[in-house]
PDB file of C-alpha atoms in Angstrom:
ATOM      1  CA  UNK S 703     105.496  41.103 156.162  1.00  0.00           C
ATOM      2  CA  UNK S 704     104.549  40.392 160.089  1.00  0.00           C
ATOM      3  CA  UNK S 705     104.406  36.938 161.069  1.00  0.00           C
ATOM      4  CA  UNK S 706     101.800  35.138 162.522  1.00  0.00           C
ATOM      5  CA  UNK S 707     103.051  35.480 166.272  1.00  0.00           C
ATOM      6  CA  UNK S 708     103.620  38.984 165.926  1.00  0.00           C
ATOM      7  CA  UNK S 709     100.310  39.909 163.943  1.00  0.00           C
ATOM      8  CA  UNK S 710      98.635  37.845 167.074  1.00  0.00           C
ATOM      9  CA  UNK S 711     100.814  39.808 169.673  1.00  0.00           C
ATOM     10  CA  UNK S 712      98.818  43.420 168.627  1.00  0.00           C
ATOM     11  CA  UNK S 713      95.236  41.631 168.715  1.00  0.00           C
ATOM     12  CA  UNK S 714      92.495  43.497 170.263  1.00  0.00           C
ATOM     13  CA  UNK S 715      91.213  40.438 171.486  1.00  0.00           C
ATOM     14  CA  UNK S 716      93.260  36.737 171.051  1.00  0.00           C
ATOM     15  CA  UNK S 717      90.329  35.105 169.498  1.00  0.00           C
ATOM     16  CA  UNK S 718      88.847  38.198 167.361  1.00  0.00           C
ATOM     17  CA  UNK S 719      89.449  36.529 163.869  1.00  0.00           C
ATOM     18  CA  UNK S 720      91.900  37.951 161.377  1.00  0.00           C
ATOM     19  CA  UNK S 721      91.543  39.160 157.142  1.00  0.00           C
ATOM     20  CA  UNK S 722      93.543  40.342 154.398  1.00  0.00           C
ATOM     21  CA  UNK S 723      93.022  42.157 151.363  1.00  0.00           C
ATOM     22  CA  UNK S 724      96.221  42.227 148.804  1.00  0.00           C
ATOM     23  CA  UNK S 725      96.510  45.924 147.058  1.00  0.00           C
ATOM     24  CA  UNK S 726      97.082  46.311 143.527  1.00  0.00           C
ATOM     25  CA  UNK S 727      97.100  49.842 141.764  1.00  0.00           C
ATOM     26  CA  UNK S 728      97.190  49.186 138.203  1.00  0.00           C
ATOM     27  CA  UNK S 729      99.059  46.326 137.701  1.00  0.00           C
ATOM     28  CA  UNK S 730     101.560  47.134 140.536  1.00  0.00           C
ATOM     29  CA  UNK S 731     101.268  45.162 143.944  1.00  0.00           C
ATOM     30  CA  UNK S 732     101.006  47.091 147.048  1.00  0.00           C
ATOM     31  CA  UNK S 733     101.211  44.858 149.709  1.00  0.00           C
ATOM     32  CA  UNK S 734      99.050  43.293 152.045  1.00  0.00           C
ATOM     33  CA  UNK S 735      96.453  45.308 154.456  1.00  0.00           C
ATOM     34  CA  UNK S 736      95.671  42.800 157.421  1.00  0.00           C
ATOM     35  CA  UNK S 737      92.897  43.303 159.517  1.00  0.00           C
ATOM     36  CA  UNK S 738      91.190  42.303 163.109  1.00  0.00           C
ATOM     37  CA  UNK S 739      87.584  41.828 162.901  1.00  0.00           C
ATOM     38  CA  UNK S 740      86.088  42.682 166.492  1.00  0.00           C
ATOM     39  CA  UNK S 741      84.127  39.597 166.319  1.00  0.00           C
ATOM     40  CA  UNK S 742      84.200  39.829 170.498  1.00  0.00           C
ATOM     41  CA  UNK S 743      82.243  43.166 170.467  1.00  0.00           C
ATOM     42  CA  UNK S 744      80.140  42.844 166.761  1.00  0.00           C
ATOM     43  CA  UNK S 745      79.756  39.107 165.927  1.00  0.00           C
ATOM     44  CA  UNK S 746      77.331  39.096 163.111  1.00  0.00           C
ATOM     45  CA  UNK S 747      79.216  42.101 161.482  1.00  0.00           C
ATOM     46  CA  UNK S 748      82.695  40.707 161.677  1.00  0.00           C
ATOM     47  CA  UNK S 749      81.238  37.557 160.391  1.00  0.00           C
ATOM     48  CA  UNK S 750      79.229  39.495 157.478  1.00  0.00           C
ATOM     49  CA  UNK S 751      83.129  40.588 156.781  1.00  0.00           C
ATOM     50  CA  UNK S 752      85.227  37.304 157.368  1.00  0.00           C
ATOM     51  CA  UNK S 753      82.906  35.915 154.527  1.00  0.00           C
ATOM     52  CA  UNK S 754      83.324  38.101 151.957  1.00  0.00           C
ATOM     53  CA  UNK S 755      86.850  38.226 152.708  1.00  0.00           C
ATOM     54  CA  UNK S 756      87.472  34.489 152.154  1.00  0.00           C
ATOM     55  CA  UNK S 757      84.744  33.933 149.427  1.00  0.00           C
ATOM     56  CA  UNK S 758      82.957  31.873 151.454  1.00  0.00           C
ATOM     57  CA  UNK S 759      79.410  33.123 150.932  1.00  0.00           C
ATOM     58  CA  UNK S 760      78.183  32.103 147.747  1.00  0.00           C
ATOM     59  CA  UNK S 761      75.394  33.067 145.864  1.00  0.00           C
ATOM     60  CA  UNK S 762      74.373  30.121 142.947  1.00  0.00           C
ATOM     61  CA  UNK S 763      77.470  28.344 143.606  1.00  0.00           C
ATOM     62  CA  UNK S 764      79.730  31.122 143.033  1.00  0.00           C
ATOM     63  CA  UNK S 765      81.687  33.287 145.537  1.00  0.00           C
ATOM     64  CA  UNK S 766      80.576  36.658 146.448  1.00  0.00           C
ATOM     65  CA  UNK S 767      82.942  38.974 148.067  1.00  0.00           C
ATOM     66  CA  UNK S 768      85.710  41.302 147.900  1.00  0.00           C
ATOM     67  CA  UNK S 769      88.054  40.036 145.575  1.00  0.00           C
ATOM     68  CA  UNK S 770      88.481  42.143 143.008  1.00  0.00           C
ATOM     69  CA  UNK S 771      86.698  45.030 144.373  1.00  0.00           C
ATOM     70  CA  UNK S 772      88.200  48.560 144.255  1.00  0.00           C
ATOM     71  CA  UNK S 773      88.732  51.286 146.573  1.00  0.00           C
ATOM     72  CA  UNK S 774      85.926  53.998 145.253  1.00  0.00           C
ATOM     73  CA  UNK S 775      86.510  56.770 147.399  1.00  0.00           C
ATOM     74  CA  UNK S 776      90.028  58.051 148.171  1.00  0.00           C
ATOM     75  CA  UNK S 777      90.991  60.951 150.465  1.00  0.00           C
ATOM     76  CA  UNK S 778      95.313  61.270 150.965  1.00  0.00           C
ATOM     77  CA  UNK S 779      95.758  61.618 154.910  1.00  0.00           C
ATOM     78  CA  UNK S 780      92.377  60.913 156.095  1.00  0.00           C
ATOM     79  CA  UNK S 781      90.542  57.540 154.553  1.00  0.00           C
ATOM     80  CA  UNK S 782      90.041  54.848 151.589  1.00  0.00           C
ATOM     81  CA  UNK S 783      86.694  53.702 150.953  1.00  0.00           C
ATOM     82  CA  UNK S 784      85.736  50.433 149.228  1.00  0.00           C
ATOM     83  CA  UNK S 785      84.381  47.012 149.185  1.00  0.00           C
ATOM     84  CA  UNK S 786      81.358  47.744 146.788  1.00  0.00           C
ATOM     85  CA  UNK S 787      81.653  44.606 144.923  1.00  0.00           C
ATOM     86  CA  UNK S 788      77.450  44.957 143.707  1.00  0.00           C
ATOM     87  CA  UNK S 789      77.957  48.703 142.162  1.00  0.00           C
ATOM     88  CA  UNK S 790      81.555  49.825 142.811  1.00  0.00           C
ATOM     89  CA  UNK S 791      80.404  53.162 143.679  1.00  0.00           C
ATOM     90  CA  UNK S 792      79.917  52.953 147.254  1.00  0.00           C
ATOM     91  CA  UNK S 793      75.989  52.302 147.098  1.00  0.00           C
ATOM     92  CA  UNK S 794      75.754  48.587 146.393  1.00  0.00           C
ATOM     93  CA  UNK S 795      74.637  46.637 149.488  1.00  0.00           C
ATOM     94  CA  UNK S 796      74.846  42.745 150.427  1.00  0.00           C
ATOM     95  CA  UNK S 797      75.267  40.365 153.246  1.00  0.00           C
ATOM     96  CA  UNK S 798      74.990  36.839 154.170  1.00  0.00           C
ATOM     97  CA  UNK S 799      72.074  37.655 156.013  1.00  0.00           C
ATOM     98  CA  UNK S 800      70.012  38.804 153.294  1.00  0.00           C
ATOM     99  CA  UNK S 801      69.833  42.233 151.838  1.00  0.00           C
ATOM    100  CA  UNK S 802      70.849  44.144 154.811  1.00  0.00           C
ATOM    101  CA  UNK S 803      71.379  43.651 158.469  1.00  0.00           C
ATOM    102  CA  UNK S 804      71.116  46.040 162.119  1.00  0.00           C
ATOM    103  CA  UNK S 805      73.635  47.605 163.308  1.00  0.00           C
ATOM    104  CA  UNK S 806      74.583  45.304 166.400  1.00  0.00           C
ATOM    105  CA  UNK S 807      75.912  49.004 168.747  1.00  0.00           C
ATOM    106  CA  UNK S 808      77.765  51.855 168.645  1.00  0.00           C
ATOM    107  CA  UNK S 809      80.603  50.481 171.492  1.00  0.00           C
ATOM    108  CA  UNK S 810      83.575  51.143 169.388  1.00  0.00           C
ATOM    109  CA  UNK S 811      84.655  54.588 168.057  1.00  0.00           C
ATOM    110  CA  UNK S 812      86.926  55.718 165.752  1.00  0.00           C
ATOM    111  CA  UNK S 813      90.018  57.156 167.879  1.00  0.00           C
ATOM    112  CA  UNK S 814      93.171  56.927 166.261  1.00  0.00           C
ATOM    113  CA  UNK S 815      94.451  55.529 162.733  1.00  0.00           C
ATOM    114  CA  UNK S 816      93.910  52.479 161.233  1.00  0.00           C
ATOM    115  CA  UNK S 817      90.376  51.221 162.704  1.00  0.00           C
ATOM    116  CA  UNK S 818      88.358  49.335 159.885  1.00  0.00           C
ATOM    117  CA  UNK S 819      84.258  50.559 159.419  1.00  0.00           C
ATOM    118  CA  UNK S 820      82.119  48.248 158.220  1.00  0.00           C
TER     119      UNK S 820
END
């Protein structure tokens, strides 16, 4: 696994904050997927992200995110899809701002492997 320095030495952006998810298939751990949020170009969706990640947001006094969530969709060579924690299928939606939010732009494209969507 990277260390901190060298995880900060391939930033985007030095201040851009930083999320994990640990993989499990079956019972059998994976390893650890880290990821930048572009915070500097999409604030309010990095920080939509960030919350879920950690289990900050809570809803009634109990978390609300990721954890425990599965990748739905699974294409080899191309993509995983996942983070439907409402219906695990893909179509579930929720955010700390309610039940959806705007896109904040279109800046950033995908052009090369390993760029996160949200």
């Amino acid at each position: 696994m990277p260390t901190w320095n060298q995880i900060q030495q391939q930033l985007r952006h030095p201040n851009n904050p930083v999320v994990f998810f640990d993989i499990t298939v079956g019972q059998t751990e994976i390893g650890r997927m880290i990821m930048e949020l572009y915070a500097d170009v999409t604030p309010k969706t990095s920080e939509n992200f960030r919350q879920f990640c950690t289990g900050e947001y809570r809803k009634d006094g109990v978390p609300i995110g990721y954890k425990g969530a599965c990748f739905h969709r699974v294409i080899k060579d191309f993509m995983i899809q996942g983070g439907d924690f409402v219906r695990g299928d893909g179509t579930g939606t929720q955010s700390i701002y309610g039940p959806s939010f705007p896109d904040e732009n279109f800046i950033l494209k995908h052009d090369g492997p390993g760029l996160l969507s949200l």
